[in-house]
PDB file of C-alpha atoms in Angstrom:
ATOM      1  CA  CYS C   1      42.995 142.715 151.791  1.00  0.00           C
ATOM      2  CA  PRO C   2      41.347 142.006 155.185  1.00  0.00           C
ATOM      3  CA  SER C   3      40.303 138.467 154.250  1.00  0.00           C
ATOM      4  CA  ASN C   4      43.932 137.508 153.524  1.00  0.00           C
ATOM      5  CA  VAL C   5      44.977 138.879 156.902  1.00  0.00           C
ATOM      6  CA  LEU C   6      42.316 136.788 158.678  1.00  0.00           C
ATOM      7  CA  GLU C   7      43.206 133.660 156.714  1.00  0.00           C
ATOM      8  CA  THR C   8      46.880 134.119 157.553  1.00  0.00           C
ATOM      9  CA  ALA C   9      46.336 134.932 161.234  1.00  0.00           C
ATOM     10  CA  HIS C  10      43.821 132.168 161.914  1.00  0.00           C
ATOM     11  CA  PRO C  11      46.266 129.221 162.126  1.00  0.00           C
ATOM     12  CA  PHE C  12      48.423 131.221 164.503  1.00  0.00           C
ATOM     13  CA  ALA C  13      45.506 131.764 166.891  1.00  0.00           C
ATOM     14  CA  CYS C  14      45.915 128.060 167.709  1.00  0.00           C
ATOM     15  CA  ASN C  15      49.424 128.821 168.899  1.00  0.00           C
ATOM     16  CA  ILE C  16      48.217 131.398 171.400  1.00  0.00           C
ATOM     17  CA  TYR C  17      45.775 128.946 172.953  1.00  0.00           C
ATOM     18  CA  SER C  18      48.399 126.178 172.841  1.00  0.00           C
ATOM     19  CA  LEU C  19      50.871 128.290 174.758  1.00  0.00           C
ATOM     20  CA  LEU C  20      48.265 129.294 177.317  1.00  0.00           C
ATOM     21  CA  PHE C  21      47.211 125.667 177.790  1.00  0.00           C
ATOM     22  CA  LEU C  22      50.796 124.477 178.243  1.00  0.00           C
ATOM     23  CA  VAL C  23      51.618 127.187 180.808  1.00  0.00           C
ATOM     24  CA  TYR C  24      48.263 126.670 182.542  1.00  0.00           C
ATOM     25  CA  ASN C  25      48.783 122.908 182.674  1.00  0.00           C
ATOM     26  CA  HIS C  26      52.340 123.329 184.009  1.00  0.00           C
ATOM     27  CA  PHE C  27      51.345 125.644 186.865  1.00  0.00           C
ATOM     28  CA  LEU C  28      48.298 123.556 187.736  1.00  0.00           C
ATOM     29  CA  PHE C  29      50.568 120.542 188.066  1.00  0.00           C
ATOM     30  CA  LEU C  30      52.866 122.420 190.436  1.00  0.00           C
ATOM     31  CA  THR C  31      49.934 123.741 192.479  1.00  0.00           C
ATOM     32  CA  PHE C  32      47.956 120.516 192.932  1.00  0.00           C
ATOM     33  CA  LEU C  33      50.776 117.993 193.062  1.00  0.00           C
ATOM     34  CA  SER C  34      50.042 116.774 196.578  1.00  0.00           C
ATOM     35  CA  ALA C  35      46.219 116.970 196.587  1.00  0.00           C
ATOM     36  CA  ASN C  36      44.056 113.867 196.810  1.00  0.00           C
ATOM     37  CA  ALA C  37      41.418 112.351 194.555  1.00  0.00           C
ATOM     38  CA  LEU C  38      38.493 113.630 196.621  1.00  0.00           C
ATOM     39  CA  VAL C  39      39.357 117.245 195.925  1.00  0.00           C
ATOM     40  CA  GLY C  40      39.921 116.425 192.256  1.00  0.00           C
ATOM     41  CA  GLY C  41      36.543 114.702 192.017  1.00  0.00           C
ATOM     42  CA  LEU C  42      34.824 117.680 193.610  1.00  0.00           C
ATOM     43  CA  ILE C  43      36.468 120.112 191.208  1.00  0.00           C
ATOM     44  CA  VAL C  44      35.659 117.986 188.140  1.00  0.00           C
ATOM     45  CA  GLY C  45      32.074 117.546 189.413  1.00  0.00           C
ATOM     46  CA  LEU C  46      31.635 121.287 189.840  1.00  0.00           C
ATOM     47  CA  ILE C  47      33.000 121.863 186.348  1.00  0.00           C
ATOM     48  CA  ALA C  48      30.555 119.274 184.980  1.00  0.00           C
ATOM     49  CA  ILE C  49      27.658 121.010 186.709  1.00  0.00           C
ATOM     50  CA  LEU C  50      28.697 124.421 185.373  1.00  0.00           C
ATOM     51  CA  SER C  51      29.451 123.159 181.857  1.00  0.00           C
ATOM     52  CA  PRO C  52      27.875 119.793 181.009  1.00  0.00           C
ATOM     53  CA  LEU C  53      29.677 119.647 177.661  1.00  0.00           C
ATOM     54  CA  THR C  54      32.893 118.836 179.522  1.00  0.00           C
ATOM     55  CA  LEU C  55      31.737 115.332 180.480  1.00  0.00           C
ATOM     56  CA  GLY C  56      33.342 112.467 178.584  1.00  0.00           C
ATOM     57  CA  SER C  57      35.728 112.663 175.684  1.00  0.00           C
ATOM     58  CA  GLY C  58      33.639 115.160 173.744  1.00  0.00           C
ATOM     59  CA  SER C  59      32.941 112.888 170.777  1.00  0.00           C
ATOM     60  CA  GLN C  60      29.194 112.815 171.508  1.00  0.00           C
ATOM     61  CA  GLN C  61      28.964 116.568 172.141  1.00  0.00           C
ATOM     62  CA  THR C  62      30.638 117.635 168.896  1.00  0.00           C
ATOM     63  CA  GLN C  63      27.726 117.036 166.515  1.00  0.00           C
ATOM     64  CA  PRO C  64      25.134 119.011 168.574  1.00  0.00           C
ATOM     65  CA  MET C  65      27.614 121.887 168.893  1.00  0.00           C
ATOM     66  CA  ILE C  66      28.204 122.029 165.126  1.00  0.00           C
ATOM     67  CA  SER C  67      24.456 121.807 164.447  1.00  0.00           C
ATOM     68  CA  GLY C  68      23.738 124.589 166.945  1.00  0.00           C
ATOM     69  CA  VAL C  69      26.328 126.881 165.391  1.00  0.00           C
ATOM     70  CA  MET C  70      25.041 126.165 161.881  1.00  0.00           C
ATOM     71  CA  ARG C  71      21.480 127.027 162.952  1.00  0.00           C
ATOM     72  CA  GLY C  72      22.707 130.186 164.693  1.00  0.00           C
ATOM     73  CA  GLU C  73      21.628 129.067 168.164  1.00  0.00           C
ATOM     74  CA  PHE C  74      25.090 129.369 169.733  1.00  0.00           C
ATOM     75  CA  GLY C  75      27.275 132.458 169.759  1.00  0.00           C
ATOM     76  CA  TYR C  76      31.026 132.643 170.078  1.00  0.00           C
ATOM     77  CA  ASP C  77      30.841 133.187 173.839  1.00  0.00           C
ATOM     78  CA  ILE C  78      28.951 129.931 174.297  1.00  0.00           C
ATOM     79  CA  MET C  79      31.597 128.045 172.302  1.00  0.00           C
ATOM     80  CA  PHE C  80      34.635 129.455 174.110  1.00  0.00           C
ATOM     81  CA  VAL C  81      33.377 128.513 177.581  1.00  0.00           C
ATOM     82  CA  PRO C  82      33.263 124.707 177.014  1.00  0.00           C
ATOM     83  CA  ALA C  83      36.735 124.818 175.482  1.00  0.00           C
ATOM     84  CA  LEU C  84      38.217 126.545 178.518  1.00  0.00           C
ATOM     85  CA  MET C  85      36.257 124.407 180.967  1.00  0.00           C
ATOM     86  CA  LYS C  86      37.258 121.185 179.155  1.00  0.00           C
ATOM     87  CA  SER C  87      40.925 122.160 179.243  1.00  0.00           C
ATOM     88  CA  PHE C  88      40.662 122.941 182.958  1.00  0.00           C
ATOM     89  CA  SER C  89      38.746 119.706 183.597  1.00  0.00           C
ATOM     90  CA  SER C  90      41.313 117.635 181.678  1.00  0.00           C
ATOM     91  CA  ALA C  91      44.210 119.263 183.504  1.00  0.00           C
ATOM     92  CA  VAL C  92      42.596 118.741 186.922  1.00  0.00           C
ATOM     93  CA  SER C  93      41.698 115.141 186.085  1.00  0.00           C
ATOM     94  CA  THR C  94      45.194 114.371 184.870  1.00  0.00           C
ATOM     95  CA  HIS C  95      46.943 115.825 187.873  1.00  0.00           C
ATOM     96  CA  PHE C  96      44.643 114.254 190.425  1.00  0.00           C
ATOM     97  CA  GLY C  97      45.319 110.785 189.038  1.00  0.00           C
ATOM     98  CA  PHE C  98      42.170 110.131 186.999  1.00  0.00           C
ATOM     99  CA  VAL C  99      42.297 108.315 183.684  1.00  0.00           C
ATOM    100  CA  VAL C 100      42.009 110.929 180.940  1.00  0.00           C
ATOM    101  CA  GLY C 101      42.509 110.627 177.216  1.00  0.00           C
ATOM    102  CA  THR C 102      44.897 112.942 175.468  1.00  0.00           C
ATOM    103  CA  ILE C 103      43.823 113.311 171.876  1.00  0.00           C
ATOM    104  CA  LEU C 104      39.990 113.253 171.971  1.00  0.00           C
ATOM    105  CA  PRO C 105      39.604 115.946 174.659  1.00  0.00           C
ATOM    106  CA  MET C 106      42.049 118.101 172.702  1.00  0.00           C
ATOM    107  CA  VAL C 107      40.064 117.499 169.510  1.00  0.00           C
ATOM    108  CA  PHE C 108      36.904 118.567 171.365  1.00  0.00           C
ATOM    109  CA  ILE C 109      38.669 121.713 172.589  1.00  0.00           C
ATOM    110  CA  GLY C 110      39.821 122.387 169.025  1.00  0.00           C
ATOM    111  CA  VAL C 111      36.319 121.935 167.621  1.00  0.00           C
ATOM    112  CA  ALA C 112      34.816 124.229 170.280  1.00  0.00           C
ATOM    113  CA  LEU C 113      37.452 126.918 169.690  1.00  0.00           C
ATOM    114  CA  GLY C 114      37.075 126.576 165.913  1.00  0.00           C
ATOM    115  CA  LEU C 115      33.321 126.998 166.195  1.00  0.00           C
ATOM    116  CA  GLY C 116      33.767 129.962 168.525  1.00  0.00           C
ATOM    117  CA  PHE C 117      36.253 131.601 166.182  1.00  0.00           C
ATOM    118  CA  TYR C 118      33.887 130.943 163.257  1.00  0.00           C
ATOM    119  CA  ARG C 119      31.044 132.688 165.102  1.00  0.00           C
ATOM    120  CA  LEU C 120      33.365 135.517 166.171  1.00  0.00           C
ATOM    121  CA  ILE C 121      34.334 136.320 162.561  1.00  0.00           C
ATOM    122  CA  ASP C 122      30.777 135.491 161.385  1.00  0.00           C
ATOM    123  CA  ASP C 123      31.574 135.720 157.670  1.00  0.00           C
ATOM    124  CA  PRO C 124      31.472 132.366 155.853  1.00  0.00           C
ATOM    125  CA  GLU C 125      33.119 133.871 152.772  1.00  0.00           C
ATOM    126  CA  THR C 126      36.162 134.996 154.735  1.00  0.00           C
ATOM    127  CA  LEU C 127      36.388 132.052 157.115  1.00  0.00           C
ATOM    128  CA  PRO C 128      34.540 128.875 156.125  1.00  0.00           C
ATOM    129  CA  LEU C 129      33.398 126.588 158.930  1.00  0.00           C
ATOM    130  CA  LEU C 130      35.531 123.670 157.767  1.00  0.00           C
ATOM    131  CA  LEU C 131      38.653 125.820 157.703  1.00  0.00           C
ATOM    132  CA  SER C 132      38.045 127.224 161.174  1.00  0.00           C
ATOM    133  CA  VAL C 133      37.194 123.901 162.790  1.00  0.00           C
ATOM    134  CA  GLY C 134      39.898 122.033 160.862  1.00  0.00           C
ATOM    135  CA  CYS C 135      42.705 124.404 161.866  1.00  0.00           C
ATOM    136  CA  PHE C 136      41.836 124.344 165.554  1.00  0.00           C
ATOM    137  CA  MET C 137      41.061 120.626 165.451  1.00  0.00           C
ATOM    138  CA  ALA C 138      44.599 119.998 164.206  1.00  0.00           C
ATOM    139  CA  GLY C 139      46.430 122.775 166.036  1.00  0.00           C
ATOM    140  CA  ILE C 140      45.309 122.045 169.597  1.00  0.00           C
ATOM    141  CA  PRO C 141      46.203 118.315 169.716  1.00  0.00           C
ATOM    142  CA  ALA C 142      49.432 118.950 167.791  1.00  0.00           C
ATOM    143  CA  CYS C 143      50.686 121.203 170.585  1.00  0.00           C
ATOM    144  CA  ILE C 144      50.562 118.313 173.083  1.00  0.00           C
ATOM    145  CA  CYS C 145      51.026 115.152 170.997  1.00  0.00           C
ATOM    146  CA  PRO C 146      54.181 114.649 168.934  1.00  0.00           C
ATOM    147  CA  ILE C 147      52.182 113.492 165.890  1.00  0.00           C
ATOM    148  CA  PRO C 148      51.291 116.605 163.855  1.00  0.00           C
ATOM    149  CA  PHE C 149      51.468 114.841 160.482  1.00  0.00           C
ATOM    150  CA  THR C 150      49.155 112.066 161.658  1.00  0.00           C
ATOM    151  CA  ILE C 151      46.639 114.590 162.940  1.00  0.00           C
ATOM    152  CA  VAL C 152      46.705 116.545 159.680  1.00  0.00           C
ATOM    153  CA  LEU C 153      46.268 113.381 157.629  1.00  0.00           C
ATOM    154  CA  MET C 154      43.448 112.187 159.900  1.00  0.00           C
ATOM    155  CA  ILE C 155      41.531 115.440 159.382  1.00  0.00           C
ATOM    156  CA  THR C 156      42.347 115.662 155.676  1.00  0.00           C
ATOM    157  CA  PHE C 157      41.156 112.124 154.940  1.00  0.00           C
ATOM    158  CA  SER C 158      38.142 112.333 157.282  1.00  0.00           C
ATOM    159  CA  PHE C 159      36.791 115.420 155.543  1.00  0.00           C
ATOM    160  CA  GLN C 160      38.146 114.417 152.086  1.00  0.00           C
ATOM    161  CA  LEU C 161      40.034 117.664 151.637  1.00  0.00           C
ATOM    162  CA  GLY C 162      42.283 118.541 148.755  1.00  0.00           C
ATOM    163  CA  ALA C 163      45.709 120.121 148.951  1.00  0.00           C
ATOM    164  CA  TYR C 164      44.308 123.673 148.800  1.00  0.00           C
ATOM    165  CA  GLN C 165      41.971 123.105 151.769  1.00  0.00           C
ATOM    166  CA  ALA C 166      44.517 121.104 153.771  1.00  0.00           C
ATOM    167  CA  THR C 167      47.322 123.682 153.573  1.00  0.00           C
ATOM    168  CA  PRO C 168      46.056 126.007 156.374  1.00  0.00           C
ATOM    169  CA  ILE C 169      45.362 122.953 158.547  1.00  0.00           C
ATOM    170  CA  PHE C 170      48.932 121.773 157.947  1.00  0.00           C
ATOM    171  CA  VAL C 171      50.310 125.215 158.832  1.00  0.00           C
ATOM    172  CA  ALA C 172      48.219 125.325 162.029  1.00  0.00           C
ATOM    173  CA  ALA C 173      49.360 121.875 163.163  1.00  0.00           C
ATOM    174  CA  ILE C 174      53.043 122.304 162.342  1.00  0.00           C
ATOM    175  CA  SER C 175      53.330 125.819 163.778  1.00  0.00           C
ATOM    176  CA  SER C 176      51.496 124.727 166.927  1.00  0.00           C
ATOM    177  CA  HIS C 177      53.763 121.712 167.339  1.00  0.00           C
ATOM    178  CA  LEU C 178      56.937 123.683 166.709  1.00  0.00           C
ATOM    179  CA  THR C 179      55.857 126.427 169.101  1.00  0.00           C
ATOM    180  CA  THR C 180      55.278 124.121 172.055  1.00  0.00           C
ATOM    181  CA  CYS C 181      57.339 120.987 171.402  1.00  0.00           C
ATOM    182  CA  GLY C 182      59.661 121.406 168.457  1.00  0.00           C
ATOM    183  CA  CYS C 183      62.007 124.230 169.334  1.00  0.00           C
ATOM    184  CA  GLY C 184      61.933 123.808 173.125  1.00  0.00           C
ATOM    185  CA  LEU C 185      61.988 127.543 173.840  1.00  0.00           C
ATOM    186  CA  LEU C 186      58.758 127.506 175.840  1.00  0.00           C
ATOM    187  CA  LEU C 187      59.882 124.582 177.997  1.00  0.00           C
ATOM    188  CA  LYS C 188      63.158 126.356 178.745  1.00  0.00           C
ATOM    189  CA  LEU C 189      61.264 129.500 179.731  1.00  0.00           C
ATOM    190  CA  LEU C 190      59.011 127.506 182.072  1.00  0.00           C
ATOM    191  CA  ARG C 191      62.041 126.015 183.835  1.00  0.00           C
ATOM    192  CA  LEU C 192      63.409 129.453 184.752  1.00  0.00           C
TER     193      LEU C 192
END
């Protein structure tokens, strides 16, 4: 059944983005290691001009994004751009010495990717909004932070989910964490 395939593959889409973010972040660190704060400020400023949703932690931008997707004003292409720009902005800010949070920008990236994936599938029966946003909201921070259970519980209790609704979110967070942090294969490949 196609809906079962989509429901099974959705948590693993977080892993693809997690791997890309980790590799992207690693090479950006090697490239801009000796640059100064002026260049970093210019890059972050240009990103903010191109994509204003990347300013701040993303907590204030989340509600208008969800409302816009629910009303049908935003397509999947509009949701993927802020996620990529926010990840680039966070990586540049981190490596140029600016103070950047870890979890909230990743939650914003997860929400934006979840909304984009929801609009890409565009079938609420196959992929409900809460499932899409919840899986990415847990999977993206779990790839960086070594607290996948805390993230799953935070999302489960915030949205008052039951065991049936929380299972795909748990799978997304644990598989994302094991892919990037748990087994160490990716880090060994990056050191080669």
